Coordinates of N, CA and C in Angstrom, one line a residue:
M109 N -24.8 -10.1 52.5 CA -23.5 -9.6 52.1 C -23.3 -8.2 52.7
N110 N -22.3 -8.1 53.5 CA -22.1 -6.8 54.2 C -21.4 -5.8 53.3
L111 N -21.9 -4.6 53.4 CA -21.3 -3.5 52.6 C -19.8 -3.3 52.9
I112 N -19.5 -3.4 54.2 CA -18.1 -3.2 54.6 C -17.2 -4.3 54.1
D113 N -17.8 -5.4 53.7 CA -17.0 -6.5 53.2 C -16.6 -6.4 51.7
Q114 N -17.2 -5.4 51.1 CA -17.0 -5.2 49.7 C -15.6 -4.7 49.4
Q115 N -15.0 -5.1 48.4 CA -13.6 -4.7 48.0 C -13.7 -3.3 47.3
I116 N -12.8 -2.5 47.7 CA -12.6 -1.2 47.0 C -11.2 -1.0 46.7
E117 N -10.9 -0.4 45.6 CA -9.5 -0.2 45.1 C -8.6 0.3 46.2
A118 N -7.3 -0.2 46.3 CA -6.5 0.0 47.4 C -6.2 1.5 47.8
S119 N -6.0 2.4 46.8 CA -5.7 3.8 47.2 C -7.0 4.4 47.8
W120 N -8.2 4.1 47.3 CA -9.4 4.6 47.9 C -9.6 4.0 49.3
A121 N -9.3 2.7 49.5 CA -9.4 2.0 50.8 C -8.6 2.8 51.8
E122 N -7.4 3.2 51.5 CA -6.6 3.9 52.4 C -7.1 5.3 52.7
V123 N -7.5 6.1 51.6 CA -8.0 7.4 51.8 C -9.3 7.5 52.6
L124 N -10.1 6.4 52.5 CA -11.5 6.4 53.1 C -11.6 5.5 54.3
K125 N -10.4 5.1 54.8 CA -10.5 4.1 55.9 C -11.2 4.6 57.1
D126 N -11.1 5.9 57.4 CA -11.8 6.4 58.6 C -13.3 6.4 58.3
D127 N -13.7 6.7 57.1 CA -15.1 6.8 56.8 C -15.8 5.4 56.9
F128 N -15.1 4.4 56.6 CA -15.7 3.0 56.8 C -15.9 2.6 58.2
Q129 N -15.3 3.4 59.1 CA -15.4 3.0 60.6 C -16.5 3.9 61.3
T130 N -17.1 4.8 60.6 CA -18.1 5.7 61.2 C -19.4 5.0 61.5
D131 N -20.1 5.5 62.5 CA -21.4 4.9 62.9 C -22.4 5.1 61.7
S132 N -22.3 6.2 61.0 CA -23.1 6.4 59.8 C -23.0 5.3 58.8
F133 N -21.7 4.9 58.5 CA -21.5 3.9 57.5 C -21.9 2.5 58.0
G134 N -21.7 2.3 59.3 CA -22.2 1.0 59.8 C -23.7 0.9 59.7
K135 N -24.4 2.0 60.0 CA -25.9 2.0 59.9 C -26.3 1.8 58.4
L136 N -25.6 2.4 57.5 CA -25.8 2.3 56.1 C -25.7 0.8 55.7
G137 N -24.6 0.2 56.2 CA -24.5 -1.3 55.8 C -25.6 -2.1 56.3
S138 N -26.1 -1.9 57.6 CA -27.2 -2.6 58.1 C -28.5 -2.4 57.3
F139 N -28.7 -1.1 56.9 CA -29.8 -0.8 56.1 C -29.8 -1.5 54.8
L140 N -28.6 -1.6 54.2 CA -28.5 -2.2 52.9 C -28.7 -3.7 53.0
E141 N -28.2 -4.3 54.0 CA -28.5 -5.8 54.3 C -29.9 -6.1 54.3
E142 N -30.7 -5.3 55.1 CA -32.1 -5.4 55.2 C -32.8 -5.2 53.9
E143 N -32.4 -4.1 53.2 CA -33.0 -3.8 51.9 C -32.8 -5.0 50.9
N144 N -31.6 -5.5 50.9 CA -31.3 -6.6 50.0 C -32.1 -7.9 50.3
R145 N -32.4 -8.0 51.6 CA -33.1 -9.2 52.0 C -34.6 -9.1 51.6
R146 N -35.1 -7.9 51.6 CA -36.6 -7.7 51.3 C -36.9 -7.2 49.9
F147 N -35.9 -6.6 49.2 CA -36.2 -6.0 47.9 C -35.1 -6.3 46.9
S148 N -35.4 -5.9 45.7 CA -34.3 -5.8 44.7 C -33.6 -4.5 44.8
V149 N -32.3 -4.5 44.9 CA -31.5 -3.3 45.1 C -30.5 -3.2 44.0
Y150 N -30.4 -2.0 43.4 CA -29.5 -1.8 42.3 C -28.4 -0.7 42.7
P151 N -27.2 -0.8 42.2 CA -26.6 -1.9 41.4 C -26.4 -3.1 42.3
P152 N -26.0 -4.2 41.8 CA -25.6 -5.4 42.7 C -24.6 -4.9 43.7
M153 N -24.6 -5.5 44.9 CA -23.7 -5.1 46.0 C -22.3 -5.1 45.5
N154 N -21.9 -6.0 44.7 CA -20.4 -6.1 44.3 C -20.1 -5.1 43.2
S155 N -21.0 -4.2 42.8 CA -20.7 -3.2 41.8 C -20.9 -1.8 42.4
M156 N -21.2 -1.7 43.7 CA -21.5 -0.3 44.3 C -20.3 0.6 44.3
F157 N -19.1 0.0 44.4 CA -17.9 0.8 44.4 C -17.1 0.8 43.1
Q158 N -17.9 0.5 42.0 CA -17.2 0.4 40.7 C -16.5 1.7 40.2
A159 N -17.1 2.8 40.5 CA -16.5 4.1 40.1 C -15.1 4.2 40.7
F160 N -15.0 3.8 42.0 CA -13.7 3.9 42.6 C -12.7 2.8 42.1
N161 N -13.2 1.6 41.8 CA -12.4 0.5 41.4 C -11.7 0.8 40.0
L162 N -12.4 1.5 39.2 CA -11.9 1.8 37.8 C -11.1 3.1 37.8
C163 N -11.1 3.9 38.9 CA -10.4 5.2 38.8 C -9.7 5.5 40.2
P164 N -8.5 5.0 40.4 CA -7.8 5.2 41.6 C -7.7 6.7 42.0
F165 N -7.6 6.9 43.3 CA -7.5 8.3 43.9 C -6.5 9.2 43.1
S166 N -5.3 8.7 42.9 CA -4.3 9.6 42.3 C -4.5 9.8 40.9
E167 N -5.4 9.1 40.2 CA -5.6 9.2 38.8 C -6.8 10.0 38.4
V168 N -7.6 10.5 39.4 CA -8.8 11.2 39.1 C -8.4 12.6 38.5
K169 N -8.9 12.8 37.3 CA -8.7 14.1 36.6 C -10.0 14.9 36.4
V170 N -11.1 14.2 36.4 CA -12.4 14.8 36.2 C -13.4 14.1 37.1
V171 N -14.3 14.8 37.6 CA -15.4 14.2 38.4 C -16.7 14.6 37.8
I172 N -17.5 13.6 37.4 CA -18.9 13.9 37.0 C -19.8 13.4 38.1
L173 N -20.7 14.3 38.6 CA -21.5 13.9 39.7 C -22.9 13.7 39.3
G174 N -23.4 12.5 39.7 CA -24.8 12.2 39.5 C -25.5 12.2 40.9
Q175 N -26.8 11.8 40.8 CA -27.6 11.8 42.1 C -27.9 10.4 42.6
D176 N -28.7 9.7 41.8 CA -29.0 8.3 42.2 C -28.6 7.3 41.1
P177 N -28.4 6.1 41.4 CA -28.3 5.1 40.3 C -29.6 4.9 39.6
Y178 N -29.6 4.5 38.4 CA -30.8 4.1 37.6 C -31.6 3.0 38.4
H179 N -32.9 3.1 38.4 CA -33.7 2.1 39.2 C -34.4 1.1 38.4
G180 N -34.1 1.0 37.1 CA -34.6 -0.1 36.3 C -33.7 -1.3 36.3
E181 N -34.4 -2.4 36.0 CA -33.6 -3.7 36.0 C -32.5 -3.7 35.0
G182 N -31.3 -4.1 35.5 CA -30.1 -4.2 34.7 C -29.4 -2.9 34.3
Q183 N -29.9 -1.8 34.7 CA -29.4 -0.5 34.2 C -28.1 -0.1 35.1
A184 N -28.2 -0.1 36.4 CA -27.1 0.5 37.2 C -26.0 -0.5 37.3
H185 N -24.8 0.0 37.2 CA -23.6 -0.9 37.4 C -22.5 -0.1 38.1
G186 N -22.8 0.9 38.9 CA -21.9 1.5 39.8 C -21.2 2.8 39.2
L187 N -21.6 3.2 38.0 CA -21.0 4.4 37.4 C -22.1 5.4 37.1
A188 N -22.0 6.6 37.5 CA -23.0 7.6 37.3 C -23.3 7.8 35.8
F189 N -24.5 7.8 35.4 CA -25.0 8.0 34.1 C -24.8 6.8 33.1
S190 N -24.0 5.8 33.5 CA -23.6 4.7 32.7 C -24.6 3.6 32.8
V191 N -24.7 2.8 31.7 CA -25.4 1.5 31.7 C -24.5 0.4 31.1
P192 N -24.7 -0.8 31.5 CA -23.9 -1.9 30.8 C -24.2 -2.0 29.4
E193 N -23.3 -2.6 28.6 CA -23.5 -2.9 27.2 C -24.8 -3.7 27.1
G194 N -25.6 -3.4 26.0 CA -26.8 -4.2 25.8 C -28.0 -3.6 26.4
I195 N -27.8 -2.6 27.3 CA -29.0 -1.9 27.9 C -29.2 -0.6 27.2
K196 N -30.4 -0.3 26.9 CA -30.8 1.0 26.2 C -30.4 2.2 27.0
A197 N -29.8 3.2 26.3 CA -29.4 4.4 27.0 C -30.6 5.1 27.5
P198 N -30.6 5.5 28.8 CA -31.7 6.3 29.4 C -31.7 7.7 28.8
P199 N -32.8 8.5 29.0 CA -32.9 9.8 28.4 C -31.7 10.8 28.7
S200 N -31.3 10.8 30.0 CA -30.2 11.7 30.3 C -28.9 11.3 29.6
L201 N -28.6 10.1 29.5 CA -27.4 9.6 28.8 C -27.5 9.9 27.3
K202 N -28.7 9.8 26.7 CA -28.9 10.2 25.3 C -28.6 11.6 25.1
N203 N -28.9 12.5 26.0 CA -28.6 13.9 25.9 C -27.1 14.2 26.1
I204 N -26.5 13.4 26.9 CA -25.0 13.5 27.0 C -24.4 13.1 25.7
F205 N -24.9 12.1 25.0 CA -24.3 11.7 23.7 C -24.6 12.8 22.7
K206 N -25.8 13.4 22.7 CA -26.1 14.5 21.8 C -25.1 15.6 21.9
E207 N -24.8 16.0 23.2 CA -23.9 17.0 23.4 C -22.5 16.7 23.0
L208 N -22.1 15.4 23.2 CA -20.8 14.9 22.6 C -20.7 15.1 21.1
K209 N -21.8 14.7 20.5 CA -21.8 14.9 19.0 C -21.7 16.3 18.6
S210 N -22.5 17.2 19.2 CA -22.5 18.6 18.9 C -21.1 19.3 19.2
D211 N -20.6 18.9 20.4 CA -19.3 19.5 20.9 C -18.1 19.0 20.2
L212 N -18.0 17.7 20.0 CA -16.8 17.1 19.5 C -17.0 16.4 18.2
N213 N -18.2 16.4 17.7 CA -18.5 15.7 16.4 C -18.3 14.2 16.5
L214 N -18.6 13.6 17.7 CA -18.4 12.2 17.9 C -19.7 11.5 17.5
E215 N -19.5 10.3 17.0 CA -20.7 9.5 16.6 C -21.4 9.1 17.9
I216 N -22.8 9.0 17.8 CA -23.6 8.5 18.9 C -23.2 7.1 19.1
P217 N -22.8 6.7 20.4 CA -22.3 5.3 20.6 C -23.5 4.3 20.5
L218 N -23.1 3.1 20.2 CA -24.1 2.0 20.2 C -24.4 1.4 21.6
N219 N -23.5 1.8 22.5 CA -23.8 1.3 23.9 C -23.5 2.5 24.9
G220 N -24.1 2.3 26.1 CA -24.0 3.4 27.1 C -23.0 3.1 28.2
N221 N -22.1 2.2 28.0 CA -21.1 1.8 29.1 C -20.0 2.8 29.1
L222 N -19.9 3.6 30.1 CA -18.9 4.7 30.2 C -17.6 4.2 31.0
S223 N -17.4 2.9 31.1 CA -16.2 2.4 31.8 C -14.9 3.0 31.2
S224 N -14.9 3.2 29.9 CA -13.6 3.7 29.3 C -13.3 5.1 29.7
W225 N -14.3 5.9 30.1 CA -14.0 7.2 30.6 C -13.4 7.0 32.0
A226 N -14.0 6.1 32.8 CA -13.5 5.9 34.2 C -12.0 5.5 34.2
K227 N -11.7 4.6 33.3 CA -10.3 4.1 33.2 C -9.3 5.2 32.8
Q228 N -9.8 6.3 32.2 CA -9.0 7.4 31.8 C -8.9 8.5 32.9
G229 N -9.6 8.3 34.0 CA -9.5 9.3 35.1 C -10.7 10.1 35.3
V230 N -11.9 9.6 34.8 CA -13.2 10.3 35.1 C -13.9 9.6 36.2
L231 N -14.0 10.2 37.3 CA -14.7 9.6 38.4 C -16.2 9.8 38.2
L232 N -17.0 8.8 37.9 CA -18.4 8.9 37.7 C -19.2 8.6 39.0
L233 N -19.3 9.6 39.8 CA -19.8 9.4 41.2 C -21.2 9.9 41.4
N234 N -22.0 8.9 41.8 CA -23.4 9.3 42.3 C -23.3 9.7 43.8
A235 N -24.2 10.6 44.2 CA -24.2 11.0 45.6 C -24.8 9.9 46.4
T236 N -25.7 9.1 45.9 CA -26.2 7.9 46.5 C -25.9 6.7 45.7
L237 N -25.3 5.7 46.3 CA -24.7 4.6 45.5 C -25.6 3.4 45.4
S238 N -26.8 3.5 45.8 CA -27.8 2.4 45.7 C -29.2 2.9 45.6
V239 N -30.1 2.0 45.2 CA -31.5 2.4 45.1 C -32.4 1.1 45.1
R240 N -33.6 1.2 45.6 CA -34.5 0.1 45.5 C -35.2 0.1 44.1
K241 N -35.4 -1.1 43.6 CA -36.0 -1.3 42.3 C -37.2 -0.4 42.1
S242 N -37.2 0.4 41.0 CA -38.4 1.2 40.6 C -38.8 2.3 41.6
E243 N -37.9 2.6 42.6 CA -38.2 3.6 43.5 C -37.1 4.7 43.6
A244 N -37.1 5.6 42.7 CA -36.1 6.7 42.6 C -36.0 7.4 44.0
G245 N -34.7 7.6 44.4 CA -34.5 8.3 45.7 C -34.7 7.5 46.9
S246 N -35.0 6.2 46.8 CA -35.4 5.5 48.0 C -34.3 5.2 49.0
H247 N -33.0 5.4 48.6 CA -31.9 5.2 49.5 C -31.2 6.5 49.8
Q248 N -31.9 7.7 49.5 CA -31.3 8.9 49.9 C -31.5 9.1 51.4
K249 N -30.6 9.9 52.0 CA -30.6 10.2 53.5 C -30.5 9.0 54.3
K250 N -29.7 8.0 53.9 CA -29.5 6.8 54.7 C -28.0 6.6 55.0
G251 N -27.2 7.6 54.6 CA -25.8 7.6 55.0 C -24.9 7.7 53.8
W252 N -25.4 7.5 52.6 CA -24.5 7.6 51.4 C -24.0 9.0 51.2
E253 N -24.9 10.0 51.4 CA -24.5 11.4 51.2 C -23.3 11.8 52.0
E254 N -23.3 11.4 53.3 CA -22.1 11.7 54.1 C -20.8 11.1 53.6
F255 N -21.0 9.9 53.1 CA -19.8 9.2 52.5 C -19.3 9.8 51.3
T256 N -20.2 10.1 50.3 CA -19.8 10.7 49.0 C -19.3 12.2 49.2
N257 N -19.9 12.9 50.1 CA -19.4 14.2 50.4 C -18.0 14.2 50.9
S258 N -17.7 13.1 51.7 CA -16.3 13.0 52.2 C -15.4 12.6 51.1
V259 N -15.9 11.8 50.1 CA -15.1 11.5 48.9 C -14.7 12.8 48.2
I260 N -15.6 13.7 48.0 CA -15.4 15.0 47.4 C -14.4 15.8 48.2
R261 N -14.6 15.9 49.5 CA -13.6 16.6 50.4 C -12.2 16.1 50.3
K262 N -12.1 14.7 50.3 CA -10.8 14.1 50.2 C -10.1 14.5 48.9
L263 N -10.8 14.5 47.8 CA -10.3 14.9 46.5 C -9.9 16.4 46.5
N264 N -10.8 17.2 47.1 CA -10.5 18.6 47.2 C -9.2 18.9 48.0
E265 N -9.0 18.2 49.1 CA -7.9 18.5 50.0 C -6.6 17.8 49.5
G266 N -6.7 16.6 48.9 CA -5.6 15.8 48.6 C -5.0 15.9 47.2
R267 N -5.8 16.6 46.4 CA -5.4 16.7 45.0 C -5.5 18.1 44.5
E268 N -5.0 18.4 43.3 CA -5.1 19.7 42.7 C -5.5 19.6 41.2
G269 N -6.2 20.6 40.7 CA -6.4 20.7 39.3 C -7.5 19.7 38.8
I270 N -8.3 19.2 39.6 CA -9.4 18.3 39.2 C -10.5 19.2 38.6
I271 N -11.1 18.7 37.5 CA -12.2 19.4 36.8 C -13.5 18.7 37.3
F272 N -14.3 19.5 38.0 CA -15.6 19.0 38.5 C -16.7 19.5 37.5
L273 N -17.4 18.6 36.9 CA -18.5 18.9 36.0 C -19.8 18.7 36.9
L274 N -20.4 19.9 37.2 CA -21.6 19.9 38.1 C -22.8 20.2 37.2
W275 N -23.6 19.2 37.0 CA -24.8 19.3 36.1 C -26.1 19.2 36.9
G276 N -26.8 20.3 37.0 CA -28.0 20.4 37.7 C -27.8 20.9 39.1
K277 N -28.9 21.4 39.7 CA -28.9 22.0 41.0 C -28.3 21.1 42.1
F278 N -28.7 19.9 42.1 CA -28.2 19.0 43.1 C -26.7 18.9 43.1
A279 N -26.1 18.7 41.9 CA -24.6 18.6 41.8 C -24.0 20.0 42.2
Q280 N -24.6 21.0 41.7 CA -24.0 22.4 41.9 C -24.0 22.7 43.4
E281 N -24.8 22.1 44.2 CA -24.7 22.4 45.7 C -23.4 21.9 46.3
K282 N -22.8 21.0 45.6 CA -21.5 20.4 46.1 C -20.3 21.4 45.8
A283 N -20.6 22.5 45.1 CA -19.5 23.4 44.8 C -19.0 24.1 46.1
S284 N -19.9 24.1 47.2 CA -19.5 24.7 48.4 C -18.4 23.9 49.1
I285 N -18.2 22.6 48.8 CA -17.1 21.9 49.4 C -15.9 21.7 48.5
I286 N -15.9 22.5 47.4 CA -14.8 22.4 46.4 C -14.1 23.7 46.4
D287 N -12.7 23.7 46.5 CA -11.9 25.0 46.5 C -11.7 25.4 45.1
A288 N -12.4 26.4 44.6 CA -12.3 26.8 43.2 C -10.9 27.4 42.9
S289 N -10.1 27.7 43.9 CA -8.8 28.3 43.7 C -7.8 27.2 43.3
K290 N -8.1 26.0 43.6 CA -7.1 24.9 43.2 C -7.7 23.8 42.3
H291 N -9.0 23.9 42.0 CA -9.7 23.0 41.1 C -10.5 23.8 40.1
F292 N -11.1 23.2 39.1 CA -11.9 23.8 38.1 C -13.4 23.3 38.3
I293 N -14.3 24.2 38.2 CA -15.7 23.9 38.3 C -16.4 24.4 37.1
L294 N -17.1 23.4 36.3 CA -17.9 23.7 35.2 C -19.3 23.4 35.5
E295 N -20.2 24.3 35.4 CA -21.6 24.1 35.7 C -22.5 24.2 34.5
A296 N -23.6 23.4 34.5 CA -24.6 23.4 33.5 C -25.9 22.8 34.0
P297 N -27.0 23.0 33.4 CA -28.2 22.3 33.8 C -28.0 20.8 33.6
H298 N -28.9 20.0 34.3 CA -28.9 18.6 34.2 C -29.2 18.1 32.8
P299 N -28.6 17.0 32.4 CA -28.9 16.5 31.0 C -30.3 15.8 30.9
S300 N -31.0 15.8 32.0 CA -32.4 15.2 31.9 C -33.2 15.9 30.8
P301 N -34.2 15.3 30.1 CA -35.0 15.9 29.2 C -35.8 17.1 29.7
F302 N -36.0 17.1 31.0 CA -36.7 18.3 31.6 C -35.9 19.6 31.7
S303 N -34.6 19.4 31.6 CA -33.7 20.6 31.7 C -32.6 20.8 30.7
A304 N -32.3 19.8 29.9 CA -31.2 19.8 29.0 C -31.2 21.0 28.1
H305 N -32.4 21.3 27.7 CA -32.6 22.4 26.7 C -32.3 23.8 27.3
R306 N -32.1 23.8 28.6 CA -31.9 25.1 29.3 C -30.4 25.5 29.4
G307 N -29.6 24.7 28.7 CA -28.1 25.0 28.7 C -27.2 23.9 28.8
F308 N -27.7 22.7 29.1 CA -26.8 21.5 29.0 C -26.4 21.3 27.6
L309 N -27.4 21.2 26.7 CA -27.1 21.1 25.3 C -26.4 22.4 24.8
G310 N -25.2 22.3 24.4 CA -24.5 23.5 24.0 C -23.4 24.0 25.1
C311 N -23.3 23.3 26.2 CA -22.4 23.7 27.2 C -20.9 23.5 26.9
K312 N -20.7 22.5 26.0 CA -19.3 22.2 25.5 C -18.4 21.8 26.6
H313 N -18.9 21.2 27.6 CA -18.1 20.8 28.8 C -17.0 19.8 28.4
F314 N -17.3 18.9 27.4 CA -16.3 17.9 27.0 C -15.0 18.5 26.4
S315 N -15.3 19.5 25.5 CA -14.1 20.1 24.8 C -13.4 21.0 25.8
K316 N -14.2 21.7 26.7 CA -13.6 22.6 27.7 C -12.7 21.8 28.7
T317 N -13.2 20.6 29.0 CA -12.4 19.8 29.9 C -11.1 19.4 29.3
N318 N -11.1 19.1 28.0 CA -9.9 18.7 27.4 C -8.9 19.9 27.2
V319 N -9.4 21.0 27.0 CA -8.6 22.2 26.9 C -7.9 22.4 28.3
L320 N -8.6 22.3 29.3 CA -8.0 22.5 30.7 C -7.0 21.4 31.0
L321 N -7.3 20.2 30.6 CA -6.3 19.1 30.8 C -5.0 19.3 30.0
E322 N -5.2 19.8 28.7 CA -4.0 20.0 27.9 C -3.2 21.1 28.4
K323 N -3.8 22.2 28.9 CA -3.1 23.3 29.5 C -2.3 22.9 30.7
A324 N -2.8 21.9 31.4 CA -2.1 21.4 32.6 C -1.1 20.3 32.3
G325 N -0.9 20.0 31.0 CA 0.1 19.0 30.6 C -0.4 17.6 30.8
K326 N -1.7 17.4 31.0 CA -2.3 16.0 31.2 C -2.9 15.5 29.9
N327 N -3.0 14.2 29.8 CA -3.6 13.6 28.6 C -5.1 13.9 28.6
K328 N -5.5 14.3 27.4 CA -7.0 14.6 27.2 C -7.8 13.3 27.4
I329 N -9.1 13.4 27.6 CA -10.0 12.3 27.7 C -10.4 12.0 26.3
D330 N -10.3 10.7 25.9 CA -10.9 10.3 24.6 C -12.4 9.9 25.0
W331 N -13.3 10.8 24.6 CA -14.7 10.7 25.0 C -15.5 9.7 24.1
Q332 N -14.9 9.3 23.0 CA -15.6 8.4 22.1 C -15.6 7.0 22.7
L333 N -16.8 6.4 22.8 CA -17.0 5.1 23.3 C -16.7 4.0 22.3

């Protein structure tokens, strides 16, 4: 199944049409075909663009940047930090839920599917949109980063007032391609158990995001799952 044959939401297809024609993206597609032939790759090919399909270009209000999809069986479904219903929340997602409870006094959800956030305008974007089973980082530097950096640039140039939540050093490096005079950047350590205690827990990014949205006359995000 060819990557370029995958369906992506119409507004994104238009915005990213030139990116799909690059040599880099063509090589990425060939790499993924070979990987899928030889290994288990997550998420399934037809879910790799799910973040875009649930959140059209013109409706993006918030961007949460992740690094890699989860590499355990059944975990990744195309949305950064999210897992399908019925799958146990990984440690980073558990810390996100802890912060939601502390910040907004929301009950810890029984499932980790963040699709409802995406449908409200939260682009849950990983820098790399695929991974080989049980091998974290295995699809880095294969072309995904050029593609997702272009996504961020297109949002930066074509939209205004987006709130970028940059958690951890990797995400924070993307600040260099975001114009802080026309968008909002909120930074915190990564929600991973290795770093969450250094300032992710207590960052109040969820309430701060809603304050910024309200000031801009936009609907707040209902963070409760």
